[in-house]
Amino acid sequence: MVRSFLIKYAEIGVKGKNRYIFEDKLTSHIHHSLKRLDGDFSVIKESGRIYAHASSEFDYDEVVSALQCVFGIAGICPMVQIEDKGYEDLKEQVLKFIDETYPDKNFTFKVDTRRANKQYPHTSDQINRDLGEIILETYPETKVDVHHPDVLLHVEIRGKNINLYSLVIPGPGGMPVGTNGKAMLLLSGGIDSPVAGYMIAKRGVTIEATYFHAPPYTSERAKEKVIDLARLVSAYSGPIKLHIVNFTDIQLAIYEKCPHDELTIIMRRYMMRIAEHFAKKNGCLGLVTGESIGQVASQTMQSLAATNAVCTLPVYRPLIGFDKKEIVEISEKIDTYEVSIQPFEDCCTIFVAKHPVTKPNVERIEKSEINLADCIDDLMKTALETAEVITVGA
Ligand code: ATP
Ligand code: MG
């Protein structure tokens, strides 16, 4: 019987004059996410509300899952919209709604009627009482509880239509992607960076990504894994433009010319420089990494400072205060975990030192980088020019 969904949004409702921008983006994202499914849907914005109506058969679970990936949605209410055919018909429809939605009638309930149509011949209070009474009569296992009901049945009388809904399925929250600028994610094959991308996109930020690989030391399969991760994140963020950078020669040069205990930090600094280059060229307003304080040697406060020192754009680290366990929980929720733990080599792990510095000193690192002076400009230029760009999740 459910053919419609009422979409509730929270945060975007408070954006004052810009509210319509947020609502229009959200409406369009909902439209795109449903367009990919079987079934025909119309998504409409109507007096501070968004509705998705199905005009053909559809798979309920599939629709709910799709909507749960659209940032900006606070709640998804499967709804039955009926035509106003008089009071007796309303009562019948309500009973049918209850019966189909709740096969087990052992619940407490409350009816909450709102009339946008003040011409309706009964008051909201009267309707609440009449509907409550008939539900109790028809399903004697039910009970009324006006304070903490298991089922809060909403009856909304709006013009010629009446909406019935009671379930509110939580949405992903956040803000519609595309309402908060763009950022460049440094995306590796690990657990953390896909989660970092998800979290930034959740705040309405469009993301691009840069991945560094080191063929032939890293395999084609390692690259495929990162593309797979980008695709999984794109289910939430929308299409991701992915820059794939061949980092081998830069890494070999660092390995050859710099102190081995500083390899990781110096390598991370070159990653940031390259990602920032693509970021600026593509209108991104910041960089995003999956770093978290103290997780590994390259993520101590000193190491983060040394990595940060080469960036002029702000670097966003949404996982900075998270424990690994908390990051894993999110990666499981967004389905990236299983791909992240596939055992493929990462360019960072190939040239790592046994005893990396944990308290790098920026001046010392800068001195070590002078050893690269004769080759690094050419190597950077080649890395930038040969980067492969693909769009994932279009
Ligand atoms: P992740 O799980 O995201 O790989 P990690 O715990 O393995 O993180 P590091 O390898 O130190 O940590 O990487 C820190 C951050 O640097 C990553 O979260 C990611 O943003 C970036 N990064 C690391 N390796 C790469 C890579 N090969 N390509 C792109 N970005 C990378
Ligand atoms: Mg990693």
Coordinates of C-alpha atoms and ligand atoms in Angstrom, one line a residue:
M1 CA 0.0 0.0 0.0
V2 CA 3.0 2.3 0.6
R3 CA 3.6 4.2 -2.6
S4 CA 5.2 7.3 -1.2
F5 CA 7.9 8.5 1.1
L6 CA 8.0 11.7 3.0
I7 CA 11.5 12.9 3.4
K8 CA 12.4 14.7 6.6
Y9 CA 15.4 16.9 6.7
A10 CA 16.8 18.7 9.8
E11 CA 19.8 20.9 9.5
I12 CA 19.1 22.2 6.0
G13 CA 15.8 23.5 7.3
V14 CA 17.6 26.3 9.2
K15 CA 19.5 27.9 6.4
G16 CA 17.5 31.1 6.2
K17 CA 17.4 32.7 2.8
N18 CA 19.6 30.0 1.2
R19 CA 17.2 27.3 2.2
Y20 CA 15.9 26.7 -1.3
I21 CA 19.5 25.9 -2.5
F22 CA 19.8 23.1 0.0
E23 CA 16.3 21.9 -0.7
D24 CA 16.8 21.9 -4.5
K25 CA 20.1 20.0 -4.2
L26 CA 18.5 17.5 -1.9
T27 CA 15.5 17.0 -4.2
S28 CA 17.8 16.5 -7.1
H29 CA 20.1 14.0 -5.3
I30 CA 17.0 12.0 -4.2
H31 CA 15.8 12.0 -7.8
H32 CA 19.1 10.7 -9.1
S33 CA 19.4 8.0 -6.5
L34 CA 15.9 6.7 -7.2
K35 CA 16.4 7.0 -11.0
R36 CA 18.9 4.1 -10.8
L37 CA 16.4 1.7 -9.2
D38 CA 13.6 -0.3 -10.8
G39 CA 10.4 1.7 -10.8
D40 CA 9.2 5.2 -11.7
F41 CA 9.4 7.9 -9.1
S42 CA 8.5 11.5 -9.0
V43 CA 10.3 13.6 -6.4
I44 CA 8.6 16.8 -5.5
K45 CA 9.2 19.7 -3.2
E46 CA 6.0 21.0 -1.7
S47 CA 5.6 23.6 1.1
G48 CA 8.8 22.8 3.0
R49 CA 8.5 19.1 2.4
I50 CA 10.0 16.6 -0.1
Y51 CA 8.0 13.6 -1.3
A52 CA 9.0 10.7 -3.4
H53 CA 6.0 9.1 -5.1
A54 CA 6.2 5.8 -7.0
S55 CA 4.0 5.4 -10.0
S56 CA 4.9 1.8 -10.7
E57 CA 6.0 -1.3 -8.8
F58 CA 9.1 -0.9 -6.7
D59 CA 11.3 -2.7 -4.2
Y60 CA 10.6 -1.1 -0.8
D61 CA 14.0 -2.2 0.8
E62 CA 15.9 -1.0 -2.2
V63 CA 14.3 2.4 -2.0
V64 CA 15.0 2.8 1.7
S65 CA 18.6 1.7 1.2
A66 CA 19.1 4.2 -1.6
L67 CA 17.6 7.0 0.5
Q68 CA 19.8 6.1 3.4
C69 CA 22.8 7.1 1.2
V70 CA 21.6 10.6 0.5
F71 CA 23.2 13.1 2.8
G72 CA 20.7 15.7 4.1
I73 CA 18.0 13.2 4.8
A74 CA 17.2 13.0 8.5
G75 CA 14.3 10.7 8.3
I76 CA 12.5 8.5 5.8
C77 CA 8.7 8.1 6.4
P78 CA 7.0 5.4 4.3
M79 CA 3.7 7.0 3.7
V80 CA 0.3 6.2 2.3
Q81 CA -1.3 9.1 0.5
I82 CA -5.1 8.8 0.1
E83 CA -7.6 11.0 -1.5
D84 CA -10.1 12.7 0.8
K85 CA -13.3 10.6 0.1
G86 CA -15.0 11.5 3.3
Y87 CA -14.7 10.6 7.0
E88 CA -15.8 6.9 6.8
D89 CA -13.4 6.2 4.1
L90 CA -10.6 7.8 6.1
K91 CA -11.4 5.5 9.0
E92 CA -11.3 2.5 6.7
Q93 CA -8.0 3.5 5.2
V94 CA -6.4 4.1 8.6
L95 CA -7.4 0.6 9.8
K96 CA -6.0 -0.9 6.6
F97 CA -2.8 1.1 7.1
I98 CA -2.4 -0.2 10.6
D99 CA -3.1 -3.7 9.6
E100 CA -0.6 -3.7 6.8
T101 CA 2.1 -1.9 8.7
Y102 CA 1.9 -3.8 11.9
P103 CA 1.0 -7.5 11.6
D104 CA 1.6 -7.8 15.3
K105 CA -1.0 -5.6 17.1
N106 CA 0.5 -5.7 20.5
F107 CA 1.5 -2.1 20.6
T108 CA 0.6 1.2 22.2
F109 CA -0.3 4.1 20.0
K110 CA -1.4 7.7 19.6
V111 CA -3.0 9.4 16.7
D112 CA -1.6 12.8 15.8
T113 CA -3.7 14.7 13.3
R114 CA -2.7 18.0 11.6
R115 CA -5.0 19.9 9.3
A116 CA -3.5 22.1 6.7
N117 CA -7.0 22.2 5.3
K118 CA -8.9 24.0 8.0
Q119 CA -12.2 23.5 6.0
Y120 CA -12.2 19.8 6.9
P121 CA -15.4 19.2 8.7
H122 CA -13.9 17.8 11.9
T123 CA -11.3 19.2 14.3
S124 CA -7.9 17.6 14.8
D125 CA -8.9 16.6 18.3
Q126 CA -12.1 15.0 17.2
I127 CA -10.3 13.1 14.4
N128 CA -7.7 11.8 17.0
R129 CA -10.4 10.6 19.2
D130 CA -12.5 9.0 16.5
L131 CA -9.6 7.2 14.9
G132 CA -8.2 6.1 18.3
E133 CA -11.5 4.6 19.1
I134 CA -12.0 2.7 16.0
I135 CA -8.4 1.3 16.1
L136 CA -9.0 0.1 19.7
E137 CA -12.3 -1.5 18.7
T138 CA -10.9 -3.2 15.6
Y139 CA -7.6 -4.3 17.1
P140 CA -8.3 -5.0 20.8
E141 CA -4.7 -6.0 21.5
T142 CA -3.7 -2.3 21.0
K143 CA -3.6 0.3 23.7
V144 CA -3.5 4.0 23.8
D145 CA -0.4 5.7 25.3
V146 CA -0.3 9.5 24.8
H147 CA 3.1 10.0 26.4
H148 CA 5.3 7.2 25.0
P149 CA 3.5 5.4 22.3
D150 CA 5.2 2.6 20.3
V151 CA 3.3 3.8 17.2
L152 CA 2.7 7.5 16.6
L153 CA 0.3 7.6 13.7
H154 CA 0.4 10.8 11.8
V155 CA -2.7 11.9 9.9
E156 CA -2.0 15.0 7.8
I157 CA -5.0 16.5 6.0
R158 CA -3.6 18.6 3.2
G159 CA -6.1 19.9 0.6
K160 CA -7.6 16.9 -1.3
N161 CA -5.0 14.5 0.0
I162 CA -4.5 12.9 3.3
N163 CA -1.1 11.5 4.4
L164 CA -0.8 8.5 6.7
Y165 CA 2.6 7.6 8.2
S166 CA 4.0 6.3 11.4
L167 CA 7.5 4.9 10.7
V168 CA 10.5 7.2 10.7
I169 CA 13.5 5.4 9.4
P170 CA 16.7 7.3 10.2
G171 CA 18.5 8.8 7.2
P172 CA 22.2 9.4 7.1
G173 CA 21.9 13.0 8.3
G174 CA 24.5 15.6 7.1
M175 CA 24.0 18.1 4.3
P176 CA 23.4 17.6 0.6
V177 CA 26.6 17.1 -1.3
G178 CA 27.5 20.1 -3.4
T179 CA 26.3 22.7 -0.9
N180 CA 29.7 23.2 0.8
G181 CA 32.4 23.5 -1.8
K182 CA 34.9 20.8 -2.9
A183 CA 37.9 19.1 -1.2
M184 CA 40.7 16.8 -2.3
L185 CA 40.9 13.4 -0.5
L186 CA 44.1 11.5 -0.3
L187 CA 42.7 8.1 -0.8
S188 CA 44.8 5.0 -0.1
G189 CA 43.7 1.4 0.1
G190 CA 43.5 1.5 3.9
I191 CA 40.6 1.6 6.3
D192 CA 40.9 5.2 7.3
S193 CA 40.9 7.4 4.2
P194 CA 37.6 6.1 2.7
V195 CA 35.9 6.9 6.1
A196 CA 37.5 10.4 6.1
G197 CA 36.1 11.0 2.6
Y198 CA 32.6 9.8 3.7
M199 CA 32.7 12.1 6.7
I200 CA 33.7 15.2 4.7
A201 CA 31.1 14.4 2.0
K202 CA 28.5 14.1 4.8
R203 CA 29.0 17.8 5.5
G204 CA 27.9 18.6 2.0
V205 CA 31.4 18.8 0.4
T206 CA 32.0 17.4 -3.1
I207 CA 35.1 15.3 -3.1
E208 CA 37.8 14.5 -5.6
A209 CA 40.6 12.0 -4.7
T210 CA 44.2 11.4 -5.3
Y211 CA 45.8 8.0 -5.1
F212 CA 49.6 7.3 -5.2
H213 CA 50.8 4.0 -6.5
A214 CA 54.3 2.6 -7.2
P215 CA 54.2 0.2 -10.1
P216 CA 55.7 -2.4 -10.5
Y217 CA 56.2 -2.5 -6.7
T218 CA 52.4 -2.1 -6.2
S219 CA 50.1 -4.2 -8.4
E220 CA 47.3 -3.4 -10.7
R221 CA 45.1 -5.2 -8.2
A222 CA 46.1 -2.7 -5.5
K223 CA 44.9 0.1 -7.8
E224 CA 41.6 -1.7 -8.6
K225 CA 41.1 -1.9 -4.8
V226 CA 41.3 1.9 -4.5
I227 CA 38.9 2.3 -7.4
D228 CA 36.5 -0.1 -5.7
L229 CA 36.8 2.0 -2.5
A230 CA 36.2 5.2 -4.4
R231 CA 33.1 3.6 -5.9
L232 CA 31.8 2.6 -2.5
V233 CA 32.3 6.1 -1.1
S234 CA 30.6 7.5 -4.2
A235 CA 27.4 5.8 -3.2
Y236 CA 27.2 8.6 -0.7
S237 CA 29.3 11.4 -2.1
G238 CA 28.3 11.1 -5.8
P239 CA 30.8 10.7 -8.6
I240 CA 34.4 11.1 -7.6
K241 CA 37.1 12.3 -9.9
L242 CA 40.1 10.2 -9.1
H243 CA 43.7 11.2 -9.9
I244 CA 46.0 8.2 -10.0
V245 CA 49.6 9.3 -9.6
N246 CA 52.7 7.2 -10.5
F247 CA 54.9 7.8 -7.4
T248 CA 57.6 5.2 -8.1
D249 CA 60.4 7.4 -9.3
I250 CA 59.9 9.9 -6.5
Q251 CA 59.9 7.2 -3.9
L252 CA 63.0 5.6 -5.4
A253 CA 64.8 9.0 -5.4
I254 CA 63.8 9.6 -1.7
Y255 CA 65.0 6.1 -0.9
E256 CA 68.3 6.6 -2.5
K257 CA 69.0 10.1 -1.3
C258 CA 67.4 10.7 2.1
P259 CA 67.9 9.2 5.6
H260 CA 65.9 6.1 5.8
D261 CA 64.3 6.9 9.2
E262 CA 62.7 10.0 7.5
L263 CA 61.4 8.2 4.4
T264 CA 57.8 8.1 5.3
I265 CA 57.6 11.7 6.4
I266 CA 59.3 13.0 3.3
M267 CA 57.2 10.7 1.1
R268 CA 54.0 12.0 2.8
R269 CA 55.2 15.6 2.2
Y270 CA 55.5 14.9 -1.5
M271 CA 52.1 13.3 -1.5
M272 CA 50.6 16.5 0.0
R273 CA 52.4 18.7 -2.5
I274 CA 51.1 16.7 -5.4
A275 CA 47.6 16.4 -4.0
E276 CA 47.6 20.1 -3.4
H277 CA 48.6 20.8 -7.0
F278 CA 45.6 18.9 -8.3
A279 CA 43.4 20.4 -5.6
K280 CA 44.2 24.0 -6.6
K281 CA 43.9 23.2 -10.3
N282 CA 40.4 21.7 -9.7
G283 CA 39.0 24.3 -7.4
C284 CA 39.2 22.3 -4.2
L285 CA 39.3 24.4 -1.0
G286 CA 41.1 21.9 1.2
L287 CA 42.9 18.5 1.5
V288 CA 41.4 15.6 3.4
T289 CA 43.4 12.7 5.0
G290 CA 42.5 9.7 7.1
E291 CA 45.1 10.6 9.8
S292 CA 44.4 10.2 13.5
I293 CA 46.8 11.3 16.2
G294 CA 49.3 8.7 17.3
Q295 CA 48.0 5.9 15.1
V296 CA 51.4 5.2 13.5
A297 CA 54.8 6.9 13.6
S298 CA 53.8 9.2 10.7
Q299 CA 50.8 10.5 12.7
T300 CA 52.4 11.8 15.9
M301 CA 51.8 15.5 16.5
Q302 CA 55.4 16.2 15.3
S303 CA 54.9 14.1 12.2
L304 CA 51.6 15.7 11.4
A305 CA 53.2 19.1 11.8
A306 CA 56.0 18.1 9.4
T307 CA 53.6 16.9 6.8
N308 CA 51.3 19.9 7.3
A309 CA 54.2 22.3 6.8
V310 CA 54.3 21.9 3.0
C311 CA 50.6 22.7 2.5
T312 CA 49.1 26.1 1.9
L313 CA 45.5 24.8 1.7
P314 CA 43.8 23.8 4.9
V315 CA 44.1 20.0 5.7
Y316 CA 41.0 18.4 7.1
R317 CA 41.5 15.3 9.2
P318 CA 38.0 14.3 10.2
L319 CA 39.3 11.2 12.1
I320 CA 41.9 13.0 14.1
G321 CA 40.4 12.1 17.5
F322 CA 39.0 8.7 16.6
D323 CA 40.3 5.4 17.9
K324 CA 40.8 2.7 15.3
K325 CA 37.8 0.8 16.6
E326 CA 35.6 3.7 16.0
I327 CA 36.9 4.2 12.5
V328 CA 36.4 0.5 11.8
E329 CA 32.8 0.7 13.0
I330 CA 32.1 3.5 10.4
S331 CA 33.9 1.6 7.7
E332 CA 31.7 -1.4 8.4
K333 CA 28.6 0.7 8.3
I334 CA 29.5 2.3 5.0
D335 CA 30.6 -1.1 3.6
T336 CA 34.2 -0.2 2.8
Y337 CA 35.7 -2.4 5.5
E338 CA 35.7 -5.7 3.6
V339 CA 37.5 -4.0 0.6
S340 CA 40.0 -2.1 2.8
I341 CA 41.2 -5.3 4.5
Q342 CA 42.0 -7.0 1.2
P343 CA 45.7 -7.7 1.4
F344 CA 47.3 -5.7 -1.3
E345 CA 50.6 -3.8 -1.1
D346 CA 50.5 0.0 -0.6
C347 CA 53.2 2.3 -1.8
C348 CA 53.8 3.5 1.7
T349 CA 54.7 0.1 3.0
I350 CA 57.2 -0.8 0.4
F351 CA 60.0 1.5 1.2
V352 CA 59.4 1.8 5.0
A353 CA 62.2 2.1 7.4
K354 CA 62.5 -0.3 10.4
H355 CA 62.8 2.5 12.8
P356 CA 61.0 5.6 11.4
V357 CA 61.4 8.9 13.3
T358 CA 58.5 9.6 15.5
K359 CA 59.4 13.1 16.4
P360 CA 60.7 14.6 13.1
N361 CA 62.1 18.0 13.1
V362 CA 60.9 20.2 10.2
E363 CA 64.2 21.9 9.7
R364 CA 66.0 18.6 9.6
I365 CA 63.5 17.2 7.1
E366 CA 63.9 20.2 4.9
K367 CA 67.6 19.7 4.9
S368 CA 67.2 16.1 3.9
E369 CA 65.0 17.2 1.1
I370 CA 67.8 19.3 -0.3
N371 CA 69.4 16.0 -1.3
L372 CA 66.7 15.7 -3.9
A373 CA 67.3 19.2 -5.4
D374 CA 68.9 17.9 -8.6
C375 CA 66.1 15.6 -9.6
I376 CA 62.8 16.4 -7.8
D377 CA 61.5 19.1 -10.1
D378 CA 61.6 16.8 -13.1
L379 CA 60.2 13.9 -11.2
M380 CA 57.3 16.0 -9.8
K381 CA 56.6 17.4 -13.3
T382 CA 56.5 13.9 -14.8
A383 CA 54.3 12.6 -11.9
L384 CA 51.8 15.5 -12.5
E385 CA 51.8 15.1 -16.2
T386 CA 51.4 11.4 -16.3
A387 CA 48.6 11.2 -13.7
E388 CA 45.7 9.2 -14.9
V389 CA 42.2 10.7 -14.2
I390 CA 39.1 8.7 -14.0
T391 CA 35.6 9.4 -12.7
V392 CA 34.2 6.8 -10.4
G393 CA 30.6 6.2 -9.7
A394 CA 29.1 8.4 -12.5
Ligands
ATP1 P1 44.6 4.6 5.6 O1 43.9 3.5 6.3 O2 43.7 5.7 5.1 O3 45.5 4.1 4.5 P2 46.8 4.6 7.4 O4 46.4 4.3 8.8 O5 47.3 3.4 6.6 O6 45.6 5.3 6.7 P3 49.0 6.1 6.5 O7 49.4 5.1 5.6 O8 50.0 6.8 7.4 O9 47.8 5.7 7.5 O10 48.3 7.3 5.7 C1 47.8 8.4 6.3 C2 46.9 9.1 5.3 O11 47.7 9.5 4.1 C3 45.9 8.2 4.7 O12 44.7 8.2 5.5 C4 45.6 8.9 3.4 O13 44.8 10.0 3.5 C5 47.0 9.3 3.0 N1 47.7 8.3 2.2 C6 48.5 7.3 2.6 N2 48.9 6.5 1.5 C7 48.3 7.0 0.4 C8 48.3 6.6 -1.0 N3 49.0 5.6 -1.4 N4 47.6 7.4 -1.8 C9 46.9 8.4 -1.4 N5 46.8 8.8 -0.1 C10 47.5 8.1 0.8
MG2 MG 47.6 3.4 4.6

